[in-house]
Amino acid sequence: LSLPELTVLIAAKHLTSSTLDRHAGFNFEMLYDAYMAHSRRVAASTSSSFAITHKPLSKPAMRAAFDSLRAHELLLVRTSSSSASNAGTTASAGGGMAVAVPSSAAYLSPVARDPWKMYRLTTWAREVDREVEARGAECPLALRRWCKNWLD
């Protein structure tokens, strides 16, 4: 996993563990907001030189990481009993696989097509922790601390 993908997983872990209903899900915007809140806290609590040299990930970079995790099925679309009855309308509204793409400029990632679609994390929180621990010094200290802090 790349660092942006790991960042998305950590944000998903926090959103999954911080809600009363762990099955409520999250969307890309919620993940990005959680990440930006973390980045602001890090910038406020560290020296100005750290804040200047470590810029937060851009929204397109986070979106690419989110799409990559979707492709690897680490994030899956959250389904419910009410959405099962609307399966036909979801596919026709852009939720299904595209049949033909006229040009690469016309392609929109699934997140860009429907940024409010709810997803769920398919891994256990402990697996995310293990991945961060395995990275060691390769993973930035702020990201390692964010991964360990369940209340943040």
PDB file of C-alpha atoms in Angstrom:
ATOM      1  CA  LEU A   1       0.000   0.000   0.000  1.00  0.00           C
ATOM      2  CA  SER A   2       1.134   3.523  -0.725  1.00  0.00           C
ATOM      3  CA  LEU A   3       1.164   6.207   1.980  1.00  0.00           C
ATOM      4  CA  PRO A   4      -1.952   7.931   0.560  1.00  0.00           C
ATOM      5  CA  GLU A   5      -3.771   4.575   0.599  1.00  0.00           C
ATOM      6  CA  LEU A   6      -2.625   3.976   4.169  1.00  0.00           C
ATOM      7  CA  THR A   7      -3.843   7.457   5.086  1.00  0.00           C
ATOM      8  CA  VAL A   8      -7.291   6.679   3.650  1.00  0.00           C
ATOM      9  CA  LEU A   9      -7.394   3.393   5.595  1.00  0.00           C
ATOM     10  CA  ILE A  10      -6.519   5.152   8.852  1.00  0.00           C
ATOM     11  CA  ALA A  11      -9.213   7.763   8.269  1.00  0.00           C
ATOM     12  CA  ALA A  12     -11.711   4.976   7.509  1.00  0.00           C
ATOM     13  CA  LYS A  13     -10.662   3.165  10.685  1.00  0.00           C
ATOM     14  CA  HIS A  14     -11.308   6.286  12.752  1.00  0.00           C
ATOM     15  CA  LEU A  15     -14.679   6.941  11.146  1.00  0.00           C
ATOM     16  CA  THR A  16     -15.717   3.325  11.605  1.00  0.00           C
ATOM     17  CA  SER A  17     -14.674   3.251  15.251  1.00  0.00           C
ATOM     18  CA  SER A  18     -15.995   6.705  16.169  1.00  0.00           C
ATOM     19  CA  THR A  19     -19.631   6.219  15.172  1.00  0.00           C
ATOM     20  CA  LEU A  20     -22.225   4.685  17.456  1.00  0.00           C
ATOM     21  CA  ASP A  21     -23.366   2.450  14.630  1.00  0.00           C
ATOM     22  CA  ARG A  22     -20.188   0.855  13.279  1.00  0.00           C
ATOM     23  CA  HIS A  23     -22.121  -0.246  10.202  1.00  0.00           C
ATOM     24  CA  ALA A  24     -23.274   3.286   9.321  1.00  0.00           C
ATOM     25  CA  GLY A  25     -20.525   3.695   6.748  1.00  0.00           C
ATOM     26  CA  PHE A  26     -18.677   6.707   5.412  1.00  0.00           C
ATOM     27  CA  ASN A  27     -18.136   8.468   2.119  1.00  0.00           C
ATOM     28  CA  PHE A  28     -15.111  10.074   0.501  1.00  0.00           C
ATOM     29  CA  GLU A  29     -15.978  13.558   1.763  1.00  0.00           C
ATOM     30  CA  MET A  30     -16.183  12.307   5.350  1.00  0.00           C
ATOM     31  CA  LEU A  31     -12.762  10.653   4.996  1.00  0.00           C
ATOM     32  CA  TYR A  32     -11.223  13.762   3.492  1.00  0.00           C
ATOM     33  CA  ASP A  33     -12.699  15.969   6.246  1.00  0.00           C
ATOM     34  CA  ALA A  34     -11.286  13.640   8.941  1.00  0.00           C
ATOM     35  CA  TYR A  35      -7.873  13.736   7.269  1.00  0.00           C
ATOM     36  CA  MET A  36      -7.894  17.528   6.961  1.00  0.00           C
ATOM     37  CA  ALA A  37      -8.891  17.893  10.634  1.00  0.00           C
ATOM     38  CA  HIS A  38      -5.938  15.660  11.540  1.00  0.00           C
ATOM     39  CA  SER A  39      -3.607  17.699   9.280  1.00  0.00           C
ATOM     40  CA  ARG A  40      -4.719  20.954  10.920  1.00  0.00           C
ATOM     41  CA  ARG A  41      -4.089  19.506  14.405  1.00  0.00           C
ATOM     42  CA  VAL A  42      -0.620  18.320  13.368  1.00  0.00           C
ATOM     43  CA  ALA A  43       0.230  21.710  11.853  1.00  0.00           C
ATOM     44  CA  ALA A  44      -0.987  23.543  14.967  1.00  0.00           C
ATOM     45  CA  SER A  45       0.861  21.293  17.395  1.00  0.00           C
ATOM     46  CA  THR A  46       4.226  21.090  15.637  1.00  0.00           C
ATOM     47  CA  SER A  47       6.899  23.542  14.623  1.00  0.00           C
ATOM     48  CA  SER A  48       6.346  25.834  11.662  1.00  0.00           C
ATOM     49  CA  SER A  49       9.200  24.192   9.734  1.00  0.00           C
ATOM     50  CA  PHE A  50       7.383  20.834   9.935  1.00  0.00           C
ATOM     51  CA  ALA A  51       4.156  22.422   8.687  1.00  0.00           C
ATOM     52  CA  ILE A  52       5.953  24.029   5.743  1.00  0.00           C
ATOM     53  CA  THR A  53       7.778  20.855   4.640  1.00  0.00           C
ATOM     54  CA  HIS A  54       4.859  18.444   5.157  1.00  0.00           C
ATOM     55  CA  LYS A  55       1.894  19.616   3.132  1.00  0.00           C
ATOM     56  CA  PRO A  56      -1.367  17.661   3.427  1.00  0.00           C
ATOM     57  CA  LEU A  57      -2.359  15.391   0.554  1.00  0.00           C
ATOM     58  CA  SER A  58      -4.486  17.014  -2.103  1.00  0.00           C
ATOM     59  CA  LYS A  59      -8.077  15.975  -2.645  1.00  0.00           C
ATOM     60  CA  PRO A  60      -7.289  14.375  -6.057  1.00  0.00           C
ATOM     61  CA  ALA A  61      -4.465  12.338  -4.453  1.00  0.00           C
ATOM     62  CA  MET A  62      -6.822  11.149  -1.717  1.00  0.00           C
ATOM     63  CA  ARG A  63      -9.489  10.353  -4.309  1.00  0.00           C
ATOM     64  CA  ALA A  64      -7.000   8.268  -6.314  1.00  0.00           C
ATOM     65  CA  ALA A  65      -6.014   6.371  -3.160  1.00  0.00           C
ATOM     66  CA  PHE A  66      -9.697   5.859  -2.291  1.00  0.00           C
ATOM     67  CA  ASP A  67     -10.384   4.488  -5.788  1.00  0.00           C
ATOM     68  CA  SER A  68      -7.366   2.193  -5.534  1.00  0.00           C
ATOM     69  CA  LEU A  69      -8.615   0.779  -2.227  1.00  0.00           C
ATOM     70  CA  ARG A  70     -12.038   0.264  -3.813  1.00  0.00           C
ATOM     71  CA  ALA A  71     -10.401  -1.627  -6.681  1.00  0.00           C
ATOM     72  CA  HIS A  72      -8.575  -3.853  -4.166  1.00  0.00           C
ATOM     73  CA  GLU A  73     -11.893  -4.318  -2.297  1.00  0.00           C
ATOM     74  CA  LEU A  74     -10.579  -2.915   0.983  1.00  0.00           C
ATOM     75  CA  LEU A  75     -13.476  -0.448   0.774  1.00  0.00           C
ATOM     76  CA  LEU A  76     -16.821  -1.741  -0.412  1.00  0.00           C
ATOM     77  CA  VAL A  77     -20.113  -0.039  -1.100  1.00  0.00           C
ATOM     78  CA  ARG A  78     -22.346  -0.256   1.935  1.00  0.00           C
ATOM     79  CA  THR A  79     -25.552  -2.089   1.180  1.00  0.00           C
ATOM     80  CA  SER A  80     -28.757  -2.115   3.163  1.00  0.00           C
ATOM     81  CA  SER A  81     -32.138  -3.752   2.832  1.00  0.00           C
ATOM     82  CA  SER A  82     -33.600  -0.554   1.378  1.00  0.00           C
ATOM     83  CA  SER A  83     -30.901  -0.280  -1.298  1.00  0.00           C
ATOM     84  CA  ALA A  84     -31.408  -3.910  -2.351  1.00  0.00           C
ATOM     85  CA  SER A  85     -34.910  -3.072  -3.542  1.00  0.00           C
ATOM     86  CA  ASN A  86     -33.525  -0.151  -5.582  1.00  0.00           C
ATOM     87  CA  ALA A  87     -30.752  -2.152  -7.249  1.00  0.00           C
ATOM     88  CA  GLY A  88     -32.106  -1.513 -10.731  1.00  0.00           C
ATOM     89  CA  THR A  89     -32.213   2.251 -10.332  1.00  0.00           C
ATOM     90  CA  THR A  90     -28.720   2.374  -8.825  1.00  0.00           C
ATOM     91  CA  ALA A  91     -27.151   0.679 -11.819  1.00  0.00           C
ATOM     92  CA  SER A  92     -28.885   2.992 -14.276  1.00  0.00           C
ATOM     93  CA  ALA A  93     -27.883   6.061 -12.233  1.00  0.00           C
ATOM     94  CA  GLY A  94     -24.168   5.483 -12.759  1.00  0.00           C
ATOM     95  CA  GLY A  95     -23.536   3.058  -9.915  1.00  0.00           C
ATOM     96  CA  GLY A  96     -22.831   0.169 -12.292  1.00  0.00           C
ATOM     97  CA  MET A  97     -19.988  -0.580 -14.631  1.00  0.00           C
ATOM     98  CA  ALA A  98     -19.583   1.772 -17.586  1.00  0.00           C
ATOM     99  CA  VAL A  99     -20.237   0.122 -20.933  1.00  0.00           C
ATOM    100  CA  ALA A 100     -18.313   2.503 -23.184  1.00  0.00           C
ATOM    101  CA  VAL A 101     -16.099   5.470 -22.513  1.00  0.00           C
ATOM    102  CA  PRO A 102     -15.689   7.799 -25.505  1.00  0.00           C
ATOM    103  CA  SER A 103     -12.370   9.281 -24.381  1.00  0.00           C
ATOM    104  CA  SER A 104     -10.098   9.236 -21.373  1.00  0.00           C
ATOM    105  CA  ALA A 105     -11.063  12.849 -20.604  1.00  0.00           C
ATOM    106  CA  ALA A 106     -14.708  11.806 -20.194  1.00  0.00           C
ATOM    107  CA  TYR A 107     -13.911   9.148 -17.585  1.00  0.00           C
ATOM    108  CA  LEU A 108     -15.005   9.889 -14.043  1.00  0.00           C
ATOM    109  CA  SER A 109     -13.889   7.690 -11.189  1.00  0.00           C
ATOM    110  CA  PRO A 110     -16.656   6.054  -9.147  1.00  0.00           C
ATOM    111  CA  VAL A 111     -15.994   8.505  -6.317  1.00  0.00           C
ATOM    112  CA  ALA A 112     -16.256  11.489  -8.671  1.00  0.00           C
ATOM    113  CA  ARG A 113     -19.503  10.143 -10.166  1.00  0.00           C
ATOM    114  CA  ASP A 114     -21.146   9.691  -6.775  1.00  0.00           C
ATOM    115  CA  PRO A 115     -19.138  11.318  -3.948  1.00  0.00           C
ATOM    116  CA  TRP A 116     -21.910  10.745  -1.390  1.00  0.00           C
ATOM    117  CA  LYS A 117     -22.142   6.952  -1.796  1.00  0.00           C
ATOM    118  CA  MET A 118     -21.538   5.237   1.526  1.00  0.00           C
ATOM    119  CA  TYR A 119     -18.739   2.686   1.901  1.00  0.00           C
ATOM    120  CA  ARG A 120     -17.546   0.301   4.570  1.00  0.00           C
ATOM    121  CA  LEU A 121     -14.085  -0.845   5.620  1.00  0.00           C
ATOM    122  CA  THR A 122     -13.563  -4.560   4.947  1.00  0.00           C
ATOM    123  CA  THR A 123     -10.478  -4.996   7.140  1.00  0.00           C
ATOM    124  CA  TRP A 124     -10.313  -5.077  10.903  1.00  0.00           C
ATOM    125  CA  ALA A 125      -8.851  -2.032  12.643  1.00  0.00           C
ATOM    126  CA  ARG A 126      -6.063  -4.199  14.031  1.00  0.00           C
ATOM    127  CA  GLU A 127      -4.959  -5.089  10.482  1.00  0.00           C
ATOM    128  CA  VAL A 128      -4.559  -1.386   9.694  1.00  0.00           C
ATOM    129  CA  ASP A 129      -2.510  -0.993  12.894  1.00  0.00           C
ATOM    130  CA  ARG A 130      -0.283  -3.926  11.892  1.00  0.00           C
ATOM    131  CA  GLU A 131       0.348  -2.442   8.451  1.00  0.00           C
ATOM    132  CA  VAL A 132       1.393   0.883   9.997  1.00  0.00           C
ATOM    133  CA  GLU A 133       3.643  -0.896  12.524  1.00  0.00           C
ATOM    134  CA  ALA A 134       5.231  -2.948   9.735  1.00  0.00           C
ATOM    135  CA  ARG A 135       6.149   0.239   7.875  1.00  0.00           C
ATOM    136  CA  GLY A 136       8.105   1.565  10.841  1.00  0.00           C
ATOM    137  CA  ALA A 137      10.072   4.729  10.044  1.00  0.00           C
ATOM    138  CA  GLU A 138       8.822   4.715   6.429  1.00  0.00           C
ATOM    139  CA  CYS A 139       5.473   5.901   7.762  1.00  0.00           C
ATOM    140  CA  PRO A 140       5.493   9.532   9.006  1.00  0.00           C
ATOM    141  CA  LEU A 141       5.335   9.932  12.790  1.00  0.00           C
ATOM    142  CA  ALA A 142       2.128  11.989  12.611  1.00  0.00           C
ATOM    143  CA  LEU A 143       0.410   9.203  10.658  1.00  0.00           C
ATOM    144  CA  ARG A 144       1.626   6.528  13.121  1.00  0.00           C
ATOM    145  CA  ARG A 145       0.335   8.559  16.046  1.00  0.00           C
ATOM    146  CA  TRP A 146      -3.009   9.143  14.323  1.00  0.00           C
ATOM    147  CA  CYS A 147      -3.351   5.415  13.709  1.00  0.00           C
ATOM    148  CA  LYS A 148      -2.819   4.619  17.411  1.00  0.00           C
ATOM    149  CA  ASN A 149      -5.157   7.302  18.732  1.00  0.00           C
ATOM    150  CA  TRP A 150      -8.692   5.922  18.570  1.00  0.00           C
ATOM    151  CA  LEU A 151     -10.227   9.018  20.146  1.00  0.00           C
ATOM    152  CA  ASP A 152      -8.925  11.384  17.474  1.00  0.00           C
TER     153      ASP A 152
END
